[in-house]
Amino acid sequence: MKKREIKAKRPWKRIRPSGYISHGRFSSIEEPLMPADDMEFEIVTQADFIREYYPTGHAINDPAFYPDIYREEEETVYDENGDDTGKKIRRIYKELVPRYAFAFQQIITIKQLVHLCGNDIQFELGAACPTDEEQEKFLSFREGWLKKDMEVEFYKLASSVKKTGDGALVFYLSNKVSGCKSLSYMNGDTLYPHYDSITGELTLFARSYYDYDDKGNTTAEWLEVWDKKYMYRYKKGVGKGRTVYDVVIGIFGLDGYVQVGEKKPHGFQRVPVAYKRDEEGACWSHSQGSIDGYEMSFSQMAHNNQAFGEPILILQSEGDSVDIQHDLNGTIKTLSMGTDDKASYLSSQSASESYMKQIDTLYKMIYEQSFSVIPPELKSGDLPAAALKILYSPAYEKAMIDAAEYQDVLRDMVELFAYGYGVETENTIAFGNLNMRYYIEPYVHINNSAVVADLASAVQNGFMSVQTAAEKLETIYTTNAEYERILKENKENREADLADEIAKKKVTLLASAKNNSSTSGKQNIKPS
């Protein structure tokens, strides 16, 4: 593929209401064919997602979206003697309106990531009665998964998808040591996946990023490409790093990329990339309109409070008999006036109930549209697990949907890790033949003591094995291979009990033999 074809990517979009239910009418006599209905979209870039993620990039801070207030006045020009010259000067005054941006997007991202990544990835052996060798390889795989920090890598992938709409993990082999690298637009990586149109398999993956000088100017663009066998690197001068050669080849319509080094086999049997894209964009996309409205309403309320929040002083007097002394910020310190003069305050306006209702409704809908839960205020002690699940049901339901949508990229992660770590530990075939089940278990705030009590009751009543209970508790109290430790301790205790029993029997036998010897010796004594 040409480099320009490689650097092709579907944009994210938000649909516009134009054309909604405006397709004519028909009678029941003759039903028409379905008309063509072209939809209109607004293109949203990943840079827009980053602007929405950080409060400093919100639209409320843009004067084009929320303009400042300008006022024009005419002033008379006087000469040195104070006489009117007949000239006028127009002055324009600018009032900076208060602007308030809130980090709702960051709060929503953290809440969704906690419920999606709060629990470790759950692994189980699919075989009903696994052999000792399968158990050993399964434990080795689990230890390698934790050793290589794959839980952290999965969090980085999910975090990138929640913030920028997509993310990827690239696996590699360096001197037969496996590794994994996270790629995200947050870190300056633009990702370009390409799929087979029939099977949907990832056939080619590219990543582009830039080099910068000490002043922040771009000097070179890098393009790294992976296919099913090889990895390629290309470089092109841009900005301050653009050369005459780059200008000349650009005139002839060439892309300007130069391959750096030879193509290198990456060592995997497929494209070594686990890629995930969310077609809806960032995780707060459905709440973005409400967030913009909340920030606009709050800023307008702050502007109203700034103008009318303080009480207004009313003076009733004749002439210049009133003398006011105030400090630098305008606060009145002393007020001198005549006996017939009057002074009073006009009480400040308060926000209307309907205005506060608008802000409160927007605040509530921001979280509901993103399936996030504001922590409730509890007036009692610990709640049972069922009550907690009901309180956090919107967030839990969203995490359940995410768990299903992330299952494909989790499968890619497990397959690539199993092959790479298998090469490192020389267990490629064993890991490939493991019959494992793996899935994401959404996190919900629960009472761990209640979970332990339920598992203990299940084991005691005989409808759950100790091994299954130990595996369920690995993320709370126990460690990897806890069941094997239990078996080892039981074996050591039985061996110790058996050794004690043997020792006791030896003592008993020795005592019995000694008594028998003493008795037989007395019986053999003849009287003199």
Coordinates of C-alpha atoms in Angstrom, one line a residue:
M1 CA 0.0 0.0 0.0
K2 CA 1.1 3.6 -0.6
K3 CA 1.8 5.6 2.5
R4 CA -1.1 7.9 1.8
E5 CA -3.4 4.9 1.6
I6 CA -1.9 3.6 4.9
K7 CA -2.6 6.9 6.6
A8 CA -6.4 6.7 6.1
K9 CA -8.8 6.5 9.0
R10 CA -12.6 6.9 9.4
P11 CA -13.5 10.0 11.3
W12 CA -15.7 10.2 14.4
K13 CA -19.0 12.0 13.8
R14 CA -22.0 13.3 15.5
I15 CA -25.3 13.3 13.6
R16 CA -27.2 16.5 12.9
P17 CA -31.1 16.8 13.0
S18 CA -31.4 18.1 9.5
G19 CA -33.9 16.1 7.5
Y20 CA -35.7 14.6 10.5
I21 CA -39.2 13.4 9.4
S22 CA -39.3 15.6 6.3
H23 CA -39.8 13.0 3.6
G24 CA -43.3 13.8 2.5
R25 CA -46.6 12.0 3.0
F26 CA -48.5 9.1 1.3
S27 CA -52.0 7.7 1.3
S28 CA -52.9 4.1 2.1
I29 CA -54.0 3.4 -1.5
E30 CA -50.4 3.0 -2.8
E31 CA -47.5 2.6 -0.5
P32 CA -44.3 4.2 -1.9
L33 CA -40.8 2.8 -1.9
M34 CA -38.4 3.7 0.9
P35 CA -36.9 7.2 0.0
A36 CA -33.2 7.9 0.1
D37 CA -32.3 9.8 3.2
D38 CA -28.8 11.2 3.4
M39 CA -27.8 12.0 6.9
E40 CA -25.6 15.0 7.9
F41 CA -22.8 14.7 10.4
E42 CA -20.4 16.9 12.2
I43 CA -16.9 15.6 12.1
V44 CA -15.2 15.3 15.5
T45 CA -11.5 14.7 15.7
Q46 CA -9.4 13.2 18.5
A47 CA -8.0 16.6 19.1
D48 CA -11.6 17.7 19.9
F49 CA -11.8 14.9 22.5
I50 CA -8.7 16.1 24.2
R51 CA -10.1 19.7 24.2
E52 CA -13.2 18.3 25.9
Y53 CA -11.2 16.3 28.4
Y54 CA -9.2 19.3 29.8
P55 CA -11.2 22.2 31.2
T56 CA -8.9 24.8 29.7
G57 CA -10.0 23.6 26.2
H58 CA -13.7 23.8 26.8
A59 CA -15.9 25.9 24.5
I60 CA -16.9 28.2 27.4
N61 CA -13.4 29.6 27.3
D62 CA -13.7 30.5 23.6
P63 CA -14.9 34.2 23.1
A64 CA -16.4 33.1 19.8
F65 CA -18.7 30.7 21.6
Y66 CA -19.4 32.9 24.7
P67 CA -18.4 36.5 23.8
D68 CA -17.3 39.2 26.1
I69 CA -19.4 42.4 26.5
Y70 CA -18.4 45.5 24.5
R71 CA -19.7 49.0 25.2
E72 CA -19.1 52.1 23.1
E73 CA -19.2 55.6 24.5
E74 CA -18.6 59.1 23.2
E75 CA -16.4 61.5 25.2
T76 CA -16.2 65.3 24.8
V77 CA -12.8 66.7 24.2
Y78 CA -11.9 69.8 26.3
D79 CA -9.0 72.2 25.8
E80 CA -6.5 73.4 28.4
N81 CA -8.9 75.9 29.8
G82 CA -11.6 73.3 30.2
D83 CA -13.7 74.6 27.3
D84 CA -15.6 72.3 24.9
T85 CA -13.7 72.0 21.6
G86 CA -16.7 70.4 19.8
K87 CA -14.8 67.2 19.2
K88 CA -15.9 63.8 20.2
I89 CA -13.8 60.7 20.9
R90 CA -15.4 57.2 20.7
R91 CA -14.0 54.7 23.2
I92 CA -14.8 51.0 23.2
Y93 CA -14.8 49.3 26.6
K94 CA -14.5 45.5 27.0
E95 CA -16.0 43.7 30.0
L96 CA -14.6 40.2 30.6
V97 CA -17.4 37.9 31.5
P98 CA -16.8 35.2 34.1
R99 CA -16.2 31.8 32.5
Y100 CA -16.4 28.6 34.5
A101 CA -15.3 25.2 33.1
F102 CA -15.7 22.0 35.1
A103 CA -13.9 18.7 34.7
F104 CA -17.0 16.5 34.2
Q105 CA -15.2 14.5 31.5
Q106 CA -12.4 13.5 33.8
I107 CA -14.8 12.4 36.5
I108 CA -16.9 10.4 34.0
T109 CA -13.7 8.7 32.6
I110 CA -12.4 7.7 36.0
K111 CA -15.8 6.3 37.1
Q112 CA -16.2 4.2 34.0
L113 CA -12.6 3.0 34.1
V114 CA -12.9 1.9 37.8
H115 CA -16.0 -0.2 37.0
L116 CA -14.4 -1.7 33.9
C117 CA -10.8 -2.3 35.2
G118 CA -11.4 -2.5 39.0
N119 CA -11.2 -6.3 39.0
D120 CA -8.4 -8.3 37.4
I121 CA -9.1 -10.2 34.2
Q122 CA -10.7 -13.5 35.3
F123 CA -9.0 -16.7 34.0
E124 CA -10.3 -20.2 34.3
L125 CA -9.4 -23.6 33.0
G126 CA -12.0 -24.9 30.6
A127 CA -11.3 -28.6 31.2
A128 CA -13.6 -30.3 33.7
C129 CA -10.8 -32.4 35.1
P130 CA -7.5 -30.7 34.1
T131 CA -4.3 -32.7 34.4
D132 CA -1.4 -31.8 36.7
E133 CA 0.6 -30.6 33.6
E134 CA -2.3 -28.4 32.5
Q135 CA -2.6 -26.9 36.0
E136 CA 1.2 -26.2 36.1
K137 CA 1.1 -24.5 32.7
F138 CA -2.0 -22.5 33.7
L139 CA -0.3 -21.2 36.8
S140 CA 2.8 -20.4 34.8
F141 CA 0.7 -18.4 32.4
R142 CA -1.0 -16.5 35.2
E143 CA 2.3 -15.7 36.9
G144 CA 3.6 -14.4 33.6
W145 CA 0.5 -12.3 33.1
L146 CA 1.0 -10.6 36.4
K147 CA 4.8 -10.4 36.0
K148 CA 4.5 -8.5 32.7
D149 CA 1.9 -6.1 34.2
M150 CA -0.7 -7.0 31.7
E151 CA -3.5 -5.7 34.0
V152 CA -1.8 -2.3 33.8
E153 CA -1.5 -2.5 30.0
F154 CA -5.2 -3.4 29.7
Y155 CA -6.0 -0.3 31.8
K156 CA -3.9 1.9 29.6
L157 CA -5.7 0.6 26.5
A158 CA -9.1 1.2 28.1
S159 CA -8.1 4.6 29.3
S160 CA -7.0 5.6 25.8
V161 CA -10.3 4.4 24.3
K162 CA -12.4 6.2 26.9
K163 CA -10.5 9.5 26.4
T164 CA -9.7 9.5 22.6
G165 CA -11.9 7.0 21.0
D166 CA -9.2 4.3 20.2
G167 CA -6.1 2.7 21.5
A168 CA -3.7 -0.2 20.8
L169 CA -1.2 -2.5 22.4
V170 CA 1.8 -3.6 20.3
F171 CA 3.6 -6.8 21.3
Y172 CA 7.2 -7.4 20.5
L173 CA 10.0 -9.9 21.0
S174 CA 13.5 -8.6 21.8
N175 CA 16.2 -11.3 22.2
K176 CA 13.4 -13.8 22.9
V177 CA 12.0 -11.6 25.7
S178 CA 8.4 -10.6 25.2
G179 CA 7.1 -7.1 25.8
C180 CA 4.1 -4.8 25.2
K181 CA 3.8 -1.1 24.4
S182 CA 0.7 1.1 24.7
L183 CA -0.1 3.4 21.9
S184 CA -2.5 6.3 22.3
Y185 CA -3.4 9.7 20.7
M186 CA -2.9 11.1 24.2
N187 CA 0.8 10.4 23.8
G188 CA 1.0 11.7 20.2
D189 CA 0.3 8.5 18.3
T190 CA -2.1 8.5 15.4
L191 CA -3.3 4.9 14.7
Y192 CA -4.3 3.5 11.3
P193 CA -5.8 0.0 11.4
H194 CA -6.7 -1.9 8.1
Y195 CA -8.9 -5.0 8.0
D196 CA -9.8 -7.7 5.6
S197 CA -13.2 -6.8 4.1
I198 CA -14.4 -10.5 4.3
T199 CA -13.0 -11.9 7.5
G200 CA -12.6 -8.7 9.5
E201 CA -9.1 -9.7 10.4
L202 CA -6.5 -7.1 11.1
T203 CA -4.1 -7.2 8.1
L204 CA -2.0 -4.1 8.5
F205 CA -1.5 -1.6 11.3
A206 CA 0.4 1.7 11.2
R207 CA 1.4 4.4 13.8
S208 CA 2.6 7.9 13.0
Y209 CA 4.2 10.4 15.4
Y210 CA 6.5 13.4 15.3
D211 CA 9.9 14.5 16.5
Y212 CA 10.3 18.0 18.0
D213 CA 13.2 20.3 18.6
D214 CA 13.9 22.2 21.8
K215 CA 11.5 25.0 20.8
G216 CA 8.6 22.6 20.2
N217 CA 8.7 22.8 16.4
T218 CA 8.1 19.6 14.4
T219 CA 11.2 18.3 12.6
A220 CA 10.3 14.8 11.3
E221 CA 7.4 12.5 11.0
W222 CA 7.8 8.8 11.6
L223 CA 5.5 6.1 10.2
E224 CA 5.8 2.5 11.7
V225 CA 3.9 -0.3 9.9
W226 CA 3.2 -3.9 11.0
D227 CA 1.9 -6.6 8.7
K228 CA 1.6 -10.3 9.3
K229 CA 5.4 -10.9 9.2
Y230 CA 7.4 -7.7 9.2
M231 CA 7.7 -4.3 10.8
Y232 CA 8.8 -1.3 8.7
R233 CA 9.9 2.2 9.7
Y234 CA 9.6 5.3 7.5
K235 CA 10.7 8.9 8.0
K236 CA 9.8 12.2 6.4
G237 CA 11.1 15.7 7.1
V238 CA 8.5 18.3 8.1
G239 CA 8.5 21.8 9.4
K240 CA 12.0 22.9 10.5
G241 CA 13.4 19.5 9.4
R242 CA 12.1 19.7 5.8
T243 CA 15.0 19.6 3.3
V244 CA 15.3 20.6 -0.4
Y245 CA 14.8 16.9 -1.3
D246 CA 11.4 16.9 0.5
V247 CA 10.3 20.0 -1.4
V248 CA 11.3 18.6 -4.7
I249 CA 9.6 15.2 -4.3
G250 CA 6.5 17.0 -3.0
I251 CA 6.3 18.9 -6.3
F252 CA 6.1 15.6 -8.2
G253 CA 3.3 14.3 -6.0
L254 CA 5.4 11.8 -4.0
D255 CA 4.7 11.2 -0.3
G256 CA 8.3 11.9 0.8
Y257 CA 8.7 8.9 3.1
V258 CA 12.1 7.2 3.2
Q259 CA 12.5 3.7 4.7
V260 CA 14.8 3.6 7.6
G261 CA 16.8 0.4 7.9
E262 CA 15.6 -3.0 6.7
K263 CA 12.3 -4.6 7.3
K264 CA 12.4 -6.7 10.5
P265 CA 10.4 -9.9 11.2
H266 CA 8.4 -9.2 14.4
G267 CA 8.3 -12.9 15.3
F268 CA 4.6 -13.4 15.7
Q269 CA 2.2 -15.4 13.5
R270 CA -0.1 -12.5 12.9
V271 CA -0.2 -8.7 13.2
P272 CA 1.1 -8.2 16.8
V273 CA -1.4 -5.5 17.7
A274 CA -4.5 -5.5 19.9
Y275 CA -6.6 -2.6 18.7
K276 CA -9.8 -1.2 20.1
R277 CA -12.0 1.6 18.7
D278 CA -15.2 3.0 20.1
E279 CA -17.4 4.3 17.3
E280 CA -19.2 6.7 19.6
G281 CA -16.0 8.5 20.5
A282 CA -15.0 9.5 24.0
C283 CA -17.0 8.0 26.9
W284 CA -18.7 11.4 27.7
S285 CA -19.9 12.1 24.2
H286 CA -23.6 11.7 25.0
S287 CA -23.2 14.2 27.9
Q288 CA -21.2 16.8 26.0
G289 CA -24.2 18.9 25.1
S290 CA -25.4 19.0 28.7
I291 CA -21.9 19.8 29.9
D292 CA -21.7 22.8 27.5
G293 CA -25.1 23.9 28.6
Y294 CA -24.2 23.6 32.3
E295 CA -21.1 25.7 31.9
M296 CA -22.9 28.3 30.0
S297 CA -25.7 28.5 32.5
F298 CA -23.4 28.6 35.5
S299 CA -21.2 31.3 33.9
Q300 CA -24.3 33.4 33.2
M301 CA -25.5 33.0 36.7
A302 CA -22.0 34.1 38.0
H303 CA -22.2 37.1 35.7
N304 CA -25.6 38.0 37.1
N305 CA -24.3 37.6 40.7
Q306 CA -21.3 39.8 39.8
A307 CA -23.6 42.6 38.5
F308 CA -26.4 42.4 41.1
G309 CA -25.2 40.1 43.8
E310 CA -24.0 43.0 46.1
P311 CA -26.6 45.4 47.6
I312 CA -26.9 48.8 45.9
L313 CA -26.5 52.0 48.0
I314 CA -29.2 54.6 47.5
L315 CA -28.5 58.2 48.5
Q316 CA -31.2 60.9 48.8
S317 CA -29.7 64.4 49.2
E318 CA -29.5 67.8 47.7
G319 CA -26.2 69.3 46.5
D320 CA -22.8 67.9 47.3
S321 CA -23.4 67.4 51.1
V322 CA -22.5 63.7 50.9
D323 CA -18.8 62.6 51.4
I324 CA -18.0 59.0 50.7
Q325 CA -14.6 57.4 51.6
H326 CA -13.9 53.9 50.2
D327 CA -10.9 51.6 49.8
L328 CA -9.2 50.4 46.6
N329 CA -11.7 47.8 45.8
G330 CA -14.6 50.1 46.1
T331 CA -15.9 49.1 49.6
I332 CA -17.4 52.0 51.5
K333 CA -15.6 52.7 54.7
T334 CA -17.1 56.0 55.9
L335 CA -20.2 58.0 54.8
S336 CA -20.7 61.7 55.8
M337 CA -24.0 63.5 55.0
G338 CA -26.4 66.2 56.2
T339 CA -29.2 65.7 58.6
D340 CA -31.9 65.8 55.9
D341 CA -30.0 63.4 53.7
K342 CA -31.1 59.7 53.5
A343 CA -29.1 56.5 52.7
S344 CA -30.4 53.0 52.3
Y345 CA -29.6 49.7 50.5
L346 CA -31.5 48.0 47.7
S347 CA -31.4 44.3 48.5
S348 CA -29.6 42.1 46.1
Q349 CA -31.4 39.8 43.7
S350 CA -31.4 36.0 44.4
A351 CA -31.4 33.3 41.8
S352 CA -34.9 32.3 40.8
E353 CA -36.1 28.8 41.6
S354 CA -36.6 27.9 37.9
Y355 CA -33.0 29.0 37.2
M356 CA -31.6 26.7 40.0
K357 CA -33.9 23.9 38.7
Q358 CA -32.3 24.2 35.3
I359 CA -28.7 23.9 36.7
D360 CA -29.6 21.0 39.0
T361 CA -31.3 19.1 36.1
L362 CA -28.3 19.6 33.8
Y363 CA -26.0 18.4 36.6
K364 CA -28.1 15.3 37.1
M365 CA -28.4 14.5 33.4
I366 CA -24.7 14.8 32.8
Y367 CA -24.1 11.8 35.0
E368 CA -27.2 9.8 34.0
Q369 CA -26.4 10.1 30.2
S370 CA -22.9 8.8 30.9
F371 CA -24.2 6.0 33.2
S372 CA -22.2 7.4 36.1
V373 CA -23.4 7.5 39.7
I374 CA -22.9 10.3 42.2
P375 CA -21.9 8.5 45.5
P376 CA -25.0 8.5 47.7
E377 CA -24.9 9.8 51.3
L378 CA -25.3 6.8 53.6
K379 CA -26.8 7.3 57.0
S380 CA -26.1 3.7 58.2
G381 CA -23.3 1.2 58.3
D382 CA -22.3 -1.3 55.7
L383 CA -24.9 -2.2 53.1
P384 CA -25.4 -5.7 51.6
A385 CA -24.1 -6.5 48.2
A386 CA -27.6 -6.4 46.6
A387 CA -28.3 -2.9 47.9
L388 CA -24.9 -1.6 46.6
K389 CA -25.6 -3.1 43.2
I390 CA -28.9 -1.4 43.1
L391 CA -27.4 2.0 44.1
Y392 CA -24.7 1.7 41.4
S393 CA -26.9 -0.1 38.9
P394 CA -26.3 2.4 36.0
A395 CA -22.6 2.2 36.3
Y396 CA -22.6 -1.6 36.7
E397 CA -24.9 -2.0 33.7
K398 CA -22.5 0.2 31.6
A399 CA -19.5 -1.9 32.7
M400 CA -21.4 -5.1 31.8
I401 CA -21.9 -3.7 28.2
D402 CA -18.2 -2.6 28.1
A403 CA -17.1 -6.1 29.2
A404 CA -18.8 -7.6 26.2
E405 CA -17.5 -5.0 23.8
Y406 CA -13.9 -5.4 25.1
Q407 CA -14.0 -9.2 24.8
D408 CA -12.6 -9.1 21.3
V409 CA -9.5 -7.0 22.1
L410 CA -9.0 -9.1 25.3
R411 CA -8.9 -12.2 23.1
D412 CA -6.2 -10.6 20.9
M413 CA -4.2 -9.6 24.1
V414 CA -4.4 -13.1 25.5
E415 CA -3.4 -14.8 22.2
L416 CA -0.5 -12.4 21.5
F417 CA 0.7 -12.6 25.1
A418 CA 0.5 -16.4 25.2
Y419 CA 2.6 -16.7 22.1
G420 CA 5.2 -14.1 23.1
Y421 CA 5.5 -15.3 26.7
G422 CA 5.5 -18.9 25.4
V423 CA 8.5 -18.1 23.2
E424 CA 10.3 -16.5 26.2
T425 CA 9.6 -19.5 28.5
E426 CA 9.7 -22.1 25.7
N427 CA 6.1 -23.1 26.3
T428 CA 4.5 -21.9 23.1
I429 CA 2.8 -25.1 22.3
A430 CA 1.7 -25.7 25.9
F431 CA 0.2 -22.2 26.2
G432 CA -1.5 -22.5 22.8
N433 CA -3.2 -25.7 23.8
L434 CA -4.5 -24.5 27.1
N435 CA -8.2 -24.6 27.2
M436 CA -8.8 -21.3 29.1
R437 CA -11.8 -19.1 29.6
Y438 CA -11.1 -15.4 30.2
Y439 CA -13.5 -12.5 30.7
I440 CA -13.9 -9.1 32.4
E441 CA -15.8 -9.0 35.6
P442 CA -17.2 -5.5 36.2
Y443 CA -16.3 -4.0 39.6
V444 CA -19.0 -2.8 42.0
H445 CA -18.5 -1.6 45.5
I446 CA -19.2 -4.6 47.8
N447 CA -18.5 -5.8 51.3
N448 CA -15.6 -8.2 51.1
S449 CA -16.5 -9.9 54.3
A450 CA -19.9 -10.8 52.9
V451 CA -18.3 -12.3 49.8
V452 CA -15.9 -14.4 51.9
A453 CA -18.9 -15.6 54.1
D454 CA -20.9 -16.5 51.0
L455 CA -18.0 -18.5 49.5
A456 CA -17.3 -20.3 52.8
S457 CA -21.0 -21.2 53.1
A458 CA -21.0 -22.6 49.5
V459 CA -17.9 -24.7 50.2
Q460 CA -19.3 -26.0 53.5
N461 CA -22.7 -26.9 51.9
G462 CA -20.9 -28.8 49.2
F463 CA -22.0 -27.1 46.0
M464 CA -18.6 -25.3 45.4
S465 CA -15.1 -26.6 45.5
V466 CA -12.3 -25.2 47.6
Q467 CA -10.3 -24.6 44.5
T468 CA -13.1 -22.5 42.9
A469 CA -13.5 -20.5 46.1
A470 CA -9.7 -19.9 46.3
E471 CA -9.7 -18.7 42.7
K472 CA -12.6 -16.3 43.4
L473 CA -10.7 -14.8 46.4
E474 CA -7.4 -14.2 44.5
T475 CA -8.3 -10.6 43.9
I476 CA -9.2 -9.9 47.5
Y477 CA -7.1 -11.8 50.0
T478 CA -5.4 -14.8 48.5
T479 CA -2.6 -15.1 46.0
N480 CA -1.9 -17.1 42.8
A481 CA -2.0 -20.9 43.2
E482 CA -3.7 -20.6 46.6
Y483 CA -5.4 -24.0 46.2
E484 CA -2.0 -25.7 45.6
R485 CA -0.7 -24.1 48.8
I486 CA -3.7 -25.5 50.6
L487 CA -3.0 -29.0 49.3
K488 CA 0.6 -28.6 50.2
E489 CA -0.2 -27.5 53.8
N490 CA -2.7 -30.4 54.2
K491 CA -0.1 -32.9 52.9
E492 CA 2.5 -31.5 55.3
N493 CA 0.0 -31.7 58.2
R494 CA -0.8 -35.3 57.3
E495 CA 2.8 -36.2 57.1
A496 CA 3.5 -34.6 60.5
D497 CA 0.5 -36.4 62.0
L498 CA 1.7 -39.7 60.5
A499 CA 5.2 -39.1 61.8
D500 CA 3.8 -38.4 65.3
E501 CA 1.7 -41.5 65.2
I502 CA 4.6 -43.7 64.1
A503 CA 6.8 -42.2 66.8
K504 CA 4.1 -43.0 69.4
K505 CA 3.7 -46.5 68.1
K506 CA 7.5 -47.0 68.3
V507 CA 7.5 -45.8 71.9
T508 CA 4.6 -48.1 72.7
L509 CA 6.2 -51.1 71.0
L510 CA 9.5 -50.5 72.8
A511 CA 7.8 -50.2 76.1
S512 CA 5.8 -53.4 75.5
A513 CA 9.0 -55.2 74.4
K514 CA 10.8 -54.1 77.5
N515 CA 7.9 -55.2 79.7
N516 CA 7.8 -58.6 78.0
S517 CA 11.5 -59.0 78.4
S518 CA 11.3 -58.2 82.1
T519 CA 8.4 -60.6 82.7
S520 CA 10.1 -63.5 80.9
G521 CA 13.3 -62.9 82.8
K522 CA 11.4 -63.2 86.1
Q523 CA 9.7 -66.4 85.0
N524 CA 13.1 -68.1 84.2
I525 CA 14.5 -67.6 87.7
K526 CA 14.6 -70.9 89.6
P527 CA 14.4 -71.1 93.4
S528 CA 17.7 -72.1 95.1

